[in-house]
Coordinates of N, CA and C in Angstrom, one line a residue:
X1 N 20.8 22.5 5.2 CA 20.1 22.6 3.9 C 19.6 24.1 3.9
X2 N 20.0 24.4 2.9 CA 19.4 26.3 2.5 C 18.1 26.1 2.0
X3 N 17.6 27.4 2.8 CA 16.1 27.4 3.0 C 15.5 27.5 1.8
X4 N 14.4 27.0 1.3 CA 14.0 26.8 0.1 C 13.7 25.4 -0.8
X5 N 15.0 24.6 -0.1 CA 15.3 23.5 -0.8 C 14.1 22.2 -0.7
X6 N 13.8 21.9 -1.5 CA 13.5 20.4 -0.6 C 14.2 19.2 0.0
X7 N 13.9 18.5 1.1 CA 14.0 17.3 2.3 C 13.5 16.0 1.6
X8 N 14.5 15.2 1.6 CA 13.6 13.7 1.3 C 12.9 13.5 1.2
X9 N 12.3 13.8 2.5 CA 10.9 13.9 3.3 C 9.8 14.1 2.6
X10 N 10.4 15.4 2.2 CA 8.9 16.3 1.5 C 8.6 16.2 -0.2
X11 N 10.5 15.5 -0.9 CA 10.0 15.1 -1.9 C 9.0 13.6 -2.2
X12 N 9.4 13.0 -1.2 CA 8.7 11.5 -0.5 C 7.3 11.6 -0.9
X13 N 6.9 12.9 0.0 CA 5.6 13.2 0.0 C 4.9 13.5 -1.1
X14 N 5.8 14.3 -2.1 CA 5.3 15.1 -3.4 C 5.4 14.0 -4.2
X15 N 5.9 12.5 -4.5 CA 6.2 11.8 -5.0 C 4.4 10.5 -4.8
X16 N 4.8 10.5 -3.9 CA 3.4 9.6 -2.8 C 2.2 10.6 -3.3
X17 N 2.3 11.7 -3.1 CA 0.8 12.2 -3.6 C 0.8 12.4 -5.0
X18 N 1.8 12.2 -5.7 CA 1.6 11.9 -7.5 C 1.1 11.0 -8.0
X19 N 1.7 9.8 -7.4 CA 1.2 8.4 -7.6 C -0.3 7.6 -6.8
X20 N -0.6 8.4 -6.0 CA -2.1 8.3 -5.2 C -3.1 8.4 -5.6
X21 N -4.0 7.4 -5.7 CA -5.5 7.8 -6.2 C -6.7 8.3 -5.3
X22 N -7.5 8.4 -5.4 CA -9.0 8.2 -4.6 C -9.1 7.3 -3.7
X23 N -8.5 6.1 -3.9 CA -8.1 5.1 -2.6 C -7.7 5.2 -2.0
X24 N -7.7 5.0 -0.5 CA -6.9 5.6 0.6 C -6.9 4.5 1.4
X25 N -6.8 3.4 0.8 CA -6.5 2.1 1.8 C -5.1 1.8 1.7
X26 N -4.7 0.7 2.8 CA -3.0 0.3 2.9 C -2.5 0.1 1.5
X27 N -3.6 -1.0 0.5 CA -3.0 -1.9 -0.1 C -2.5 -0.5 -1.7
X28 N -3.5 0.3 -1.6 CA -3.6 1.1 -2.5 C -2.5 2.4 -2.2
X29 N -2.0 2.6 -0.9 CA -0.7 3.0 -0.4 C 0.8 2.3 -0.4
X30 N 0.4 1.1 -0.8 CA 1.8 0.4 -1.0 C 1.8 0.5 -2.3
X31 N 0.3 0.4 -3.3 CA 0.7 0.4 -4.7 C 1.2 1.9 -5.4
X32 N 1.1 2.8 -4.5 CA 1.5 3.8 -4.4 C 3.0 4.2 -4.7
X33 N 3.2 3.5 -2.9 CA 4.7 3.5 -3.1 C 5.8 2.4 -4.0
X34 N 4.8 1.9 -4.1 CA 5.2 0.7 -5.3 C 6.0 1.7 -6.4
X35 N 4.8 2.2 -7.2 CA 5.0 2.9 -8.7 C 5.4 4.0 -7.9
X36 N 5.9 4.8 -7.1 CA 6.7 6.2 -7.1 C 8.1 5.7 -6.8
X37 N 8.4 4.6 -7.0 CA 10.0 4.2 -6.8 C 10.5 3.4 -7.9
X38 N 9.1 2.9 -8.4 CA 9.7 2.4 -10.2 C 10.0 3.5 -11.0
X39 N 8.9 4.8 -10.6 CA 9.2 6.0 -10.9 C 10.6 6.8 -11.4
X40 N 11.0 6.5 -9.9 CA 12.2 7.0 -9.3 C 13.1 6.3 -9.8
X41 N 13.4 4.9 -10.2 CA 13.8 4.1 -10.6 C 14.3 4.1 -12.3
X42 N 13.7 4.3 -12.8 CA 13.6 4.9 -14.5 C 14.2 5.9 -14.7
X43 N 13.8 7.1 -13.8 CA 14.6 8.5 -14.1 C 16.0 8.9 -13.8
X44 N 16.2 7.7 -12.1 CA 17.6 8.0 -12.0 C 18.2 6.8 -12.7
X45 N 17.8 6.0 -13.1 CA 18.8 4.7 -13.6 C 19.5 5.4 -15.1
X46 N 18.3 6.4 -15.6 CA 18.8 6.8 -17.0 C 20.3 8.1 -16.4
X47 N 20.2 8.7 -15.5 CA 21.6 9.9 -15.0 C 22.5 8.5 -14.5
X48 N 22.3 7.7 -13.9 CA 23.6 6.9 -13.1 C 23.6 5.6 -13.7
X49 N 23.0 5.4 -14.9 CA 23.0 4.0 -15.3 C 22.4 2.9 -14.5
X50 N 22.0 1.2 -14.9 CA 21.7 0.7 -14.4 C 21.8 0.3 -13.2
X51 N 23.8 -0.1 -13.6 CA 24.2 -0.6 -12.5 C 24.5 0.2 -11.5
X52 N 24.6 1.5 -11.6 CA 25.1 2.4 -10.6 C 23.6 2.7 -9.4
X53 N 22.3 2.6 -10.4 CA 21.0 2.8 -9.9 C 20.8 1.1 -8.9
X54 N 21.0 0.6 -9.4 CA 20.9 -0.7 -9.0 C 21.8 -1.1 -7.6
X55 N 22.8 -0.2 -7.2 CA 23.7 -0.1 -6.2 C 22.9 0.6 -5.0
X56 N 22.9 1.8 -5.6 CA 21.9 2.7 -5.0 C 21.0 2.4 -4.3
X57 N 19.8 1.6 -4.8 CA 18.8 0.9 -4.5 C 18.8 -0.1 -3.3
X58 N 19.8 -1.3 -3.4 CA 20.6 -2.0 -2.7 C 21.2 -1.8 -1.6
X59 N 21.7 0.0 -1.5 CA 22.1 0.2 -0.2 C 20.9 0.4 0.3
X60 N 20.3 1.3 -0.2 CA 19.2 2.0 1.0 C 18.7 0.7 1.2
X61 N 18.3 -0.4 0.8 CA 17.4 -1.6 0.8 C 17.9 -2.1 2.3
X62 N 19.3 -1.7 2.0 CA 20.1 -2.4 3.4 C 20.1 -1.8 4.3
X63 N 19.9 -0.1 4.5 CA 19.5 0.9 5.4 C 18.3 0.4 5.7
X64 N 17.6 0.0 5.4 CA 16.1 0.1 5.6 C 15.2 -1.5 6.2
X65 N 15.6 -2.1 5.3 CA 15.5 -3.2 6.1 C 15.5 -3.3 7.1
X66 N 16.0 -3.3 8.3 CA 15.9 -3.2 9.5 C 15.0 -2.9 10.5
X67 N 14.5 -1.8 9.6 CA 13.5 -1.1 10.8 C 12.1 -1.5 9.8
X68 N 12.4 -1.5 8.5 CA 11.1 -2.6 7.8 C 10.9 -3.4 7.4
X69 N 10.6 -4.8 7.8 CA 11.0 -6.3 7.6 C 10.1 -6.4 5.9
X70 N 9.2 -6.2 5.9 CA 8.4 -5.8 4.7 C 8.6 -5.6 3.7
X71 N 10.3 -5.4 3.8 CA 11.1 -4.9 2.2 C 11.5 -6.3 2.0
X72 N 11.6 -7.8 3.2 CA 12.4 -9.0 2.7 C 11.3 -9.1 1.8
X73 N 10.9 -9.2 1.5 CA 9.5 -9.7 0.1 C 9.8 -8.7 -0.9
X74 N 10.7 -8.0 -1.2 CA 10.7 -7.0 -2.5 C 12.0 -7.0 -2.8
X75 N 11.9 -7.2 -4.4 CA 13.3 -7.3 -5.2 C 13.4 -6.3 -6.0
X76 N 14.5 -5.9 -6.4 CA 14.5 -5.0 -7.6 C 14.7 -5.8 -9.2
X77 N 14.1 -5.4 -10.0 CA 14.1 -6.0 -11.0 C 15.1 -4.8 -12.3
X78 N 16.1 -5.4 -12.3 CA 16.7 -4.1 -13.2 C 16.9 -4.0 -14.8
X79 N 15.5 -4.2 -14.8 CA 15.1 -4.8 -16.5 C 15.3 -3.4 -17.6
X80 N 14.6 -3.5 -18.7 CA 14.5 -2.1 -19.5 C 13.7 -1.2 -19.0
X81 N 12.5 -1.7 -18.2 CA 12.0 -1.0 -17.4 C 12.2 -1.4 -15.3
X82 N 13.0 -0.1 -15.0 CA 13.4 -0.8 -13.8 C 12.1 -1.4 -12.6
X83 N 12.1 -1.8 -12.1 CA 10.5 -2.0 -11.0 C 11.0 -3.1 -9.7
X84 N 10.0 -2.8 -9.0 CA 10.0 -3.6 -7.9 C 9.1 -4.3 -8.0
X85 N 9.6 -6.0 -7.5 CA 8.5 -6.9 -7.5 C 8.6 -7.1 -6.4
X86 N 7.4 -8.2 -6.3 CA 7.1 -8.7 -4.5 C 6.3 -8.3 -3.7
X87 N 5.6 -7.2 -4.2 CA 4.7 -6.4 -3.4 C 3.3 -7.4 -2.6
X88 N 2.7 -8.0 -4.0 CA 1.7 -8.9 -3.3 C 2.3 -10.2 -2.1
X89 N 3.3 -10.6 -2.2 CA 4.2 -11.4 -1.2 C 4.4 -10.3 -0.2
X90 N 4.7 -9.5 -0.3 CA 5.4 -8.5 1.2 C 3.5 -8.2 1.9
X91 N 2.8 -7.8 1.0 CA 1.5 -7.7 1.5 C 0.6 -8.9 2.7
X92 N 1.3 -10.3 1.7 CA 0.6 -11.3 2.2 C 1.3 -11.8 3.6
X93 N 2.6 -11.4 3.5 CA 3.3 -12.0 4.7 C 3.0 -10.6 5.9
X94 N 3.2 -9.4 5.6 CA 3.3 -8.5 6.7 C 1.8 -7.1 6.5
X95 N 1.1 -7.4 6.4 CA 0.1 -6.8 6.0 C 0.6 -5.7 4.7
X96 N -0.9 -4.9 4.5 CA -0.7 -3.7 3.5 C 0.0 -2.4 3.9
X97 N -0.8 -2.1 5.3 CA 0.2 -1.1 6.0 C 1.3 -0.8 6.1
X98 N 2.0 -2.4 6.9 CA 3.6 -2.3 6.8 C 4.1 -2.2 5.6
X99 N 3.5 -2.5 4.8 CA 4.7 -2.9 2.8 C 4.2 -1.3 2.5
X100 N 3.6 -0.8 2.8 CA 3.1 0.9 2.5 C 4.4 1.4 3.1
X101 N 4.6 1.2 4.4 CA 5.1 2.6 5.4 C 7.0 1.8 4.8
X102 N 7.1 0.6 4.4 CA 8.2 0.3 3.9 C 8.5 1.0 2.5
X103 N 7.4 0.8 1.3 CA 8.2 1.4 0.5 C 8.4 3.1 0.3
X104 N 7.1 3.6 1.3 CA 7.4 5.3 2.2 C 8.9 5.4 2.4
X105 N 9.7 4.3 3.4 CA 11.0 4.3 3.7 C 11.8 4.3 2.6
X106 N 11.6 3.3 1.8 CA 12.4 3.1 1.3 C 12.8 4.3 -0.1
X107 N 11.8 4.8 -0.2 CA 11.7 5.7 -1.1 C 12.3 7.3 -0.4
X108 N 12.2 7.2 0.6 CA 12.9 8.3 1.4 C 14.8 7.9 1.7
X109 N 14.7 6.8 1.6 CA 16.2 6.5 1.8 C 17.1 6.6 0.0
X110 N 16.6 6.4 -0.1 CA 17.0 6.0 -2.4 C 17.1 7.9 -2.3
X111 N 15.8 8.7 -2.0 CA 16.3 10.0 -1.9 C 17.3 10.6 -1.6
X112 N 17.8 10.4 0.1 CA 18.4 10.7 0.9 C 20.1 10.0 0.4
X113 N 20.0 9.3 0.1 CA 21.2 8.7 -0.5 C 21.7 9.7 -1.7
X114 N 20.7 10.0 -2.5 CA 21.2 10.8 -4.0 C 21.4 11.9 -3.3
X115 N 20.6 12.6 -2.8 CA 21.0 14.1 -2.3 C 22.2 14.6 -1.5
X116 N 23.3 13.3 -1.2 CA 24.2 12.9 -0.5 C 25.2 13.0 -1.1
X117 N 24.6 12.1 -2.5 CA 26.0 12.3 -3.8 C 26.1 13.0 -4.5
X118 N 24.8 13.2 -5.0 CA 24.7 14.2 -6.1 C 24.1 16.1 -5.9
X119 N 23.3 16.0 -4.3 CA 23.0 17.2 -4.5 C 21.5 17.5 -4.3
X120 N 20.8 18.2 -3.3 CA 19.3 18.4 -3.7 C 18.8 19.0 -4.7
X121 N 19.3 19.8 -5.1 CA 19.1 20.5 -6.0 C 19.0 19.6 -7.7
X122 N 19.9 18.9 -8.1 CA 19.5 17.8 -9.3 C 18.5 16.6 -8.4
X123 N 18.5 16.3 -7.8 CA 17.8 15.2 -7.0 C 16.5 15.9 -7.3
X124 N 16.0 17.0 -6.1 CA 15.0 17.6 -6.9 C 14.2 17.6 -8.4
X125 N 15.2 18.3 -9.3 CA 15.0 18.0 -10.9 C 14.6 16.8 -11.4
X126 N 15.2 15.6 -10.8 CA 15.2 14.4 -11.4 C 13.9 13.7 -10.6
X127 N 13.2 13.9 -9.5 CA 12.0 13.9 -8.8 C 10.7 14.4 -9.8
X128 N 11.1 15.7 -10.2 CA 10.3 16.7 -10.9 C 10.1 15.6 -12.4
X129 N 11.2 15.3 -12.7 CA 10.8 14.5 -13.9 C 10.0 13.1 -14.4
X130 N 11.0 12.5 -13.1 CA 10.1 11.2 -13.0 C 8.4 11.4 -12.3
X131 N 7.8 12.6 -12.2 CA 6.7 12.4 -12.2 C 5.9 13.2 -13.5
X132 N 7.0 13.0 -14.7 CA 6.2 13.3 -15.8 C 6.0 12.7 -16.6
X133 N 7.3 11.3 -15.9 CA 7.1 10.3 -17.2 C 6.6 9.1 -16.3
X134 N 5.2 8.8 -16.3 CA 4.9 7.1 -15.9 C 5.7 6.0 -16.1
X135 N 6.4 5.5 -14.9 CA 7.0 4.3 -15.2 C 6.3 3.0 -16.2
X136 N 5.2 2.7 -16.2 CA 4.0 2.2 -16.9 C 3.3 2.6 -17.9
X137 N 3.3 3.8 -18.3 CA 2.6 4.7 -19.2 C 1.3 5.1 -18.2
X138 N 0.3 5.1 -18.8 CA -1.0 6.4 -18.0 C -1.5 5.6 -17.2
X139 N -1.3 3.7 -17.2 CA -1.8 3.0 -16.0 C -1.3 2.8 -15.1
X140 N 0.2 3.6 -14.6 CA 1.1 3.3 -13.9 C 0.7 3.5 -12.6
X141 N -0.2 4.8 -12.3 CA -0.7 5.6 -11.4 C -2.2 4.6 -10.6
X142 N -2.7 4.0 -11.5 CA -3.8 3.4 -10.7 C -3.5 1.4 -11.0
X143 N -2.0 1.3 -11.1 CA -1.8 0.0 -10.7 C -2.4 -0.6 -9.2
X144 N -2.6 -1.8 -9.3 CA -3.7 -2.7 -8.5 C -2.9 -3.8 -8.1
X145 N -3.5 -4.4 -7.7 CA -2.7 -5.8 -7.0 C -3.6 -6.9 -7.7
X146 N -3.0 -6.9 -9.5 CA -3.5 -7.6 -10.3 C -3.7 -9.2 -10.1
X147 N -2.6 -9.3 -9.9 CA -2.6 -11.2 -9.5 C -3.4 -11.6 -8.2
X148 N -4.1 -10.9 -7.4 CA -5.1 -11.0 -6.1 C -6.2 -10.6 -6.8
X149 N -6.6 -9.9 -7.6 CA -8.0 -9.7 -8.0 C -8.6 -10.4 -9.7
X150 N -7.4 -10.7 -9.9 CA -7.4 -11.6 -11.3 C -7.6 -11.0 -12.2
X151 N -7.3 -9.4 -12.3 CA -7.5 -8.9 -13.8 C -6.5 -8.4 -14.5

């Protein structure tokens, strides 16, 4: 990689700290990585289409799984608006931490995969955008784990 560029890694990060609030607990890190992959989800599904995004998704799901059991509780839902469900299930079965540091992974692999096919440099762009447009609109960012707290 030519120096300059950004690393999965570090988009991961720039992605995670977009979607992050004032909360700094697991559950509020998984709703993090929740909404920075619905994110991600929206922006590339619109360059590769659904089904092609939906493939995508699926592999790394299968990359990843392994080393994070925490993703068996999460589905992709490939609606008008793409999203992942299952988070309050992945939370209840493997704590908040693990379904945090899973969708961390999993959001690093969905990266690592595009930069593969398509290039850091539009991967980048397309990173850059999906954090301008809320998967949710302006509540996307401080989604909660509604169905646990009843609101």
């Amino acid at each position: 990689m030519a120096p300059g560029r950004s690393t999965e890694g570090e988009l991961t990060r720039r992605l995670l700290a977009q979607w992050s609030g004032p909360d700094d607990s697991a559950q509020a890190a998984a709703a993090a990585g929740r909404d920075a992959c619905d994110a991600v989800s929206a922006e590339f599904s619109r360059w590769v289409g659904s089904r092609g995004y939906e493939a995508l998704i699926f592999r790394a799901m299968v990359e990843v799984r392994p080393t994070h059991p925490a993703l068996e509780e999460i589905r992709f839902s490939p609606s008008a608006r793409p999203a992942l469900i299952g988070m309050e299930d992945s939370i209840d079965r493997f704590g908040a931490a693990a379904t945090a540091r899973a969708f961390t992974a999993l959001l690093e692999a969905i990266l690592a995969l595009c930069i593969r096919l398509i290039g850091d440099d539009i991967v980048s762009t397309l990173v850059e955008k999906s954090m301008e447009h809320p998967p949710h609109g302006a509540a996307g960012r401080s989604r909660t784990l509604e169905s646990r707290t009843g609101s």
